[in-house]
Amino acid sequence: MTLSDGLFACAGAGALLAAVLPRALAGRPVSLPLVFLVGGFCIYLLPLPLPAIDPVEDRLLTEHVTEIGVIIALMGAGLALNRPVGRRRWGSTWRLLGFTMPLTVIATALVAWWLLDWPPAAALLLAAVLAPTDPVLASEVRVGEPTEDEHDEDEVRFALTSEAGLNDGLAFPLTYAAVALAAAAGSGWSTDWVGGWVVEDVVFKCVVGVLGGILVGRLLGWLFFRPRSSVLRLSDHREGFVAVGATFLAYGVTELAGGYGFLAVFTTACTIRAAERTHGFHNVLHDFVEQVERLFTAGVLFLLGAFVALGGLAALTWRGALTALVVLLVIRPLTGWAGLLGGSLRGRERWVVAGYGIRGIGSLYYLAYALGAAKFPVPQEELWAVVTFTVLVSVILHGVTSGPVVHRLDRRREKEAAEDPGAPDGERPATV
């Protein structure tokens, strides 16, 4: 058997499993990403002629593969959200982004600086790459397919999905800050970079990202639903692959303009969704993107498992493992709970949103990107080991527990709905 034969066999089996497993695993305490993660680990322990997986040596390839995976997931998340963007409607989202995310970054950086004894630049980098969340890795905690009713989303799934859609883009300024800090440390700890970072990396690129997404989204929304000619009105043709075209267009145009493409893709999806909320074409777009997303997620998690099997955690120390556990089990739950104080979520629902800040493909992308942009005073192997272990634990922990936890909330919510049938899903009292 040649190397290419093994790759074709793995790719074919993986694609078929990605189609079958979501239904086979429904309602069970096992997630699709977990299966592929374990599968990659086990297969790479076998004496087969498979290629070596090393994100340190293949940094650029790792960056681009995870980059595509992230933007596809962002388009899927934006298309799935029924609720129009608004200050009150998205109240939980703004709290998670405005309070939880900064608190998480600060606490993670301090833990890495104190526990791992890493220099500030490396500590901030770890905090930045672990900032994005990814409910794709536990499908029970993200919203389902688009519907006509803006109240057809419970607050837990909506908060986690919308948070993940935006914090993937907002992690970029933090990554740039770590890169700038690493460069400044090498030149005598100058702080001259701070002003330029705030103006360019925080303000300018975020504004361009959002505006680029709105402009592309409005253009595509018109093209999908408004032209008088059926030849130009793409919704009449019901071809889902145009969602991938929309993803790449929004990302590429915005990046060329100097903005954050991640923000643009999610904003484009939300803008397209707002163009015609009741049209069935949204389901066509979402279903196609979800299928592509599932394949990419399965592939990346398979490769991550292979990386672990090949010794990817060899550089992990007990301090690094403890740091990952503190981030997942202490920092995120506490900062999430604190950020949601005063919001609509109460009791168990608040703790579920606070605890399910799942780390995933976005963290792998940001680390690969940052290591290509600057040299950090910590061995790359150690950085990859800590981040990989964090994602590994998150996939296992959240993938196994999310189903039972969220299904229990659903049952309690259904009971409340029966007691108060007149209240929309998003306005019913939260579980206490």
Short mmCIF file of N, CA, C and O in Angstrom, two decimals, residues 109 118-131 174-179 181 366-367 369-371 374 376 383 387:
data_model
loop_
_atom_site.label_atom_id
_atom_site.label_comp_id
_atom_site.label_asym_id
_atom_site.label_seq_id
_atom_site.Cartn_x
_atom_site.Cartn_y
_atom_site.Cartn_z
N ALA A 109 -3.59 35.15 30.90
CA ALA A 109 -2.23 35.68 30.78
C ALA A 109 -1.52 35.69 32.13
O ALA A 109 -0.33 35.35 32.24
N TRP A 118 6.25 32.14 32.04
CA TRP A 118 6.48 32.61 30.69
C TRP A 118 6.64 34.13 30.67
O TRP A 118 6.00 34.82 31.47
N PRO A 119 7.43 34.66 29.76
CA PRO A 119 7.51 36.11 29.58
C PRO A 119 6.15 36.68 29.18
O PRO A 119 5.31 35.96 28.64
N PRO A 120 5.93 37.97 29.41
CA PRO A 120 4.61 38.56 29.12
C PRO A 120 4.12 38.35 27.70
O PRO A 120 2.93 38.12 27.48
N ALA A 121 5.01 38.42 26.71
CA ALA A 121 4.57 38.26 25.32
C ALA A 121 4.00 36.86 25.09
O ALA A 121 2.96 36.70 24.45
N ALA A 122 4.68 35.84 25.59
CA ALA A 122 4.20 34.47 25.42
C ALA A 122 2.93 34.23 26.23
O ALA A 122 2.01 33.52 25.78
N ALA A 123 2.85 34.81 27.43
CA ALA A 123 1.65 34.66 28.25
C ALA A 123 0.45 35.31 27.58
O ALA A 123 -0.66 34.74 27.56
N LEU A 124 0.65 36.50 27.00
CA LEU A 124 -0.43 37.16 26.29
C LEU A 124 -0.82 36.39 25.04
O LEU A 124 -2.01 36.32 24.68
N LEU A 125 0.16 35.80 24.36
CA LEU A 125 -0.16 35.00 23.18
C LEU A 125 -1.04 33.82 23.55
O LEU A 125 -2.04 33.54 22.85
N LEU A 126 -0.70 33.11 24.61
CA LEU A 126 -1.53 31.98 25.02
C LEU A 126 -2.95 32.44 25.35
O LEU A 126 -3.92 31.80 24.95
N ALA A 127 -3.06 33.57 26.04
CA ALA A 127 -4.38 34.10 26.38
C ALA A 127 -5.16 34.48 25.12
O ALA A 127 -6.37 34.25 25.03
N ALA A 128 -4.46 35.04 24.14
CA ALA A 128 -5.13 35.47 22.91
C ALA A 128 -5.61 34.29 22.09
O ALA A 128 -6.75 34.29 21.59
N VAL A 129 -4.79 33.26 21.94
CA VAL A 129 -5.18 32.13 21.09
C VAL A 129 -6.24 31.26 21.76
O VAL A 129 -6.98 30.55 21.07
N LEU A 130 -6.34 31.34 23.08
CA LEU A 130 -7.38 30.58 23.79
C LEU A 130 -8.65 31.41 24.01
O LEU A 130 -9.60 30.93 24.63
N ALA A 131 -8.67 32.64 23.49
CA ALA A 131 -9.84 33.49 23.66
C ALA A 131 -11.04 33.05 22.82
O ALA A 131 -12.18 33.06 23.29
N LEU A 174 -5.89 41.01 19.95
CA LEU A 174 -5.10 40.48 21.05
C LEU A 174 -3.87 39.74 20.55
O LEU A 174 -2.79 39.83 21.14
N THR A 175 -4.03 39.00 19.45
CA THR A 175 -2.89 38.29 18.86
C THR A 175 -1.86 39.29 18.35
O THR A 175 -0.65 39.10 18.55
N TYR A 176 -2.32 40.35 17.71
CA TYR A 176 -1.40 41.38 17.23
C TYR A 176 -0.69 42.06 18.41
O TYR A 176 0.48 42.46 18.30
N ALA A 177 -1.39 42.22 19.53
CA ALA A 177 -0.75 42.81 20.71
C ALA A 177 0.37 41.92 21.21
O ALA A 177 1.45 42.41 21.59
N ALA A 178 0.16 40.61 21.21
CA ALA A 178 1.21 39.68 21.63
C ALA A 178 2.39 39.73 20.68
O ALA A 178 3.56 39.70 21.10
N VAL A 179 2.11 39.82 19.38
CA VAL A 179 3.18 39.92 18.38
C VAL A 179 3.97 41.21 18.58
O VAL A 179 5.21 41.21 18.56
N LEU A 181 4.21 42.97 21.33
CA LEU A 181 4.92 42.90 22.60
C LEU A 181 6.18 42.06 22.48
O LEU A 181 7.22 42.38 23.06
N TYR A 366 -4.94 30.72 15.29
CA TYR A 366 -4.26 31.90 15.82
C TYR A 366 -2.83 31.58 16.25
O TYR A 366 -1.93 32.40 16.08
N LEU A 367 -2.62 30.41 16.79
CA LEU A 367 -1.27 30.05 17.20
C LEU A 367 -0.37 29.90 15.98
O LEU A 367 0.76 30.41 15.97
N TYR A 369 -0.75 31.29 13.09
CA TYR A 369 -0.56 32.62 12.50
C TYR A 369 0.48 33.42 13.29
O TYR A 369 1.39 34.03 12.71
N ALA A 370 0.34 33.45 14.61
CA ALA A 370 1.23 34.25 15.44
C ALA A 370 2.68 33.77 15.35
O ALA A 370 3.61 34.58 15.31
N LEU A 371 2.86 32.45 15.31
CA LEU A 371 4.21 31.93 15.25
C LEU A 371 4.88 32.21 13.91
O LEU A 371 6.11 32.16 13.80
N ALA A 374 5.96 36.36 14.41
CA ALA A 374 6.98 36.82 15.37
C ALA A 374 7.62 35.61 16.04
O ALA A 374 7.07 34.50 16.03
N PHE A 376 8.66 34.08 19.56
CA PHE A 376 8.34 34.22 20.97
C PHE A 376 9.36 33.50 21.84
O PHE A 376 9.94 32.49 21.41
N LEU A 383 4.45 25.67 23.24
CA LEU A 383 3.22 26.41 22.97
C LEU A 383 2.16 25.51 22.32
O LEU A 383 1.00 25.50 22.72
N VAL A 387 -1.59 24.43 23.96
CA VAL A 387 -2.82 24.74 23.22
C VAL A 387 -3.51 23.45 22.77
O VAL A 387 -4.73 23.31 22.87
#
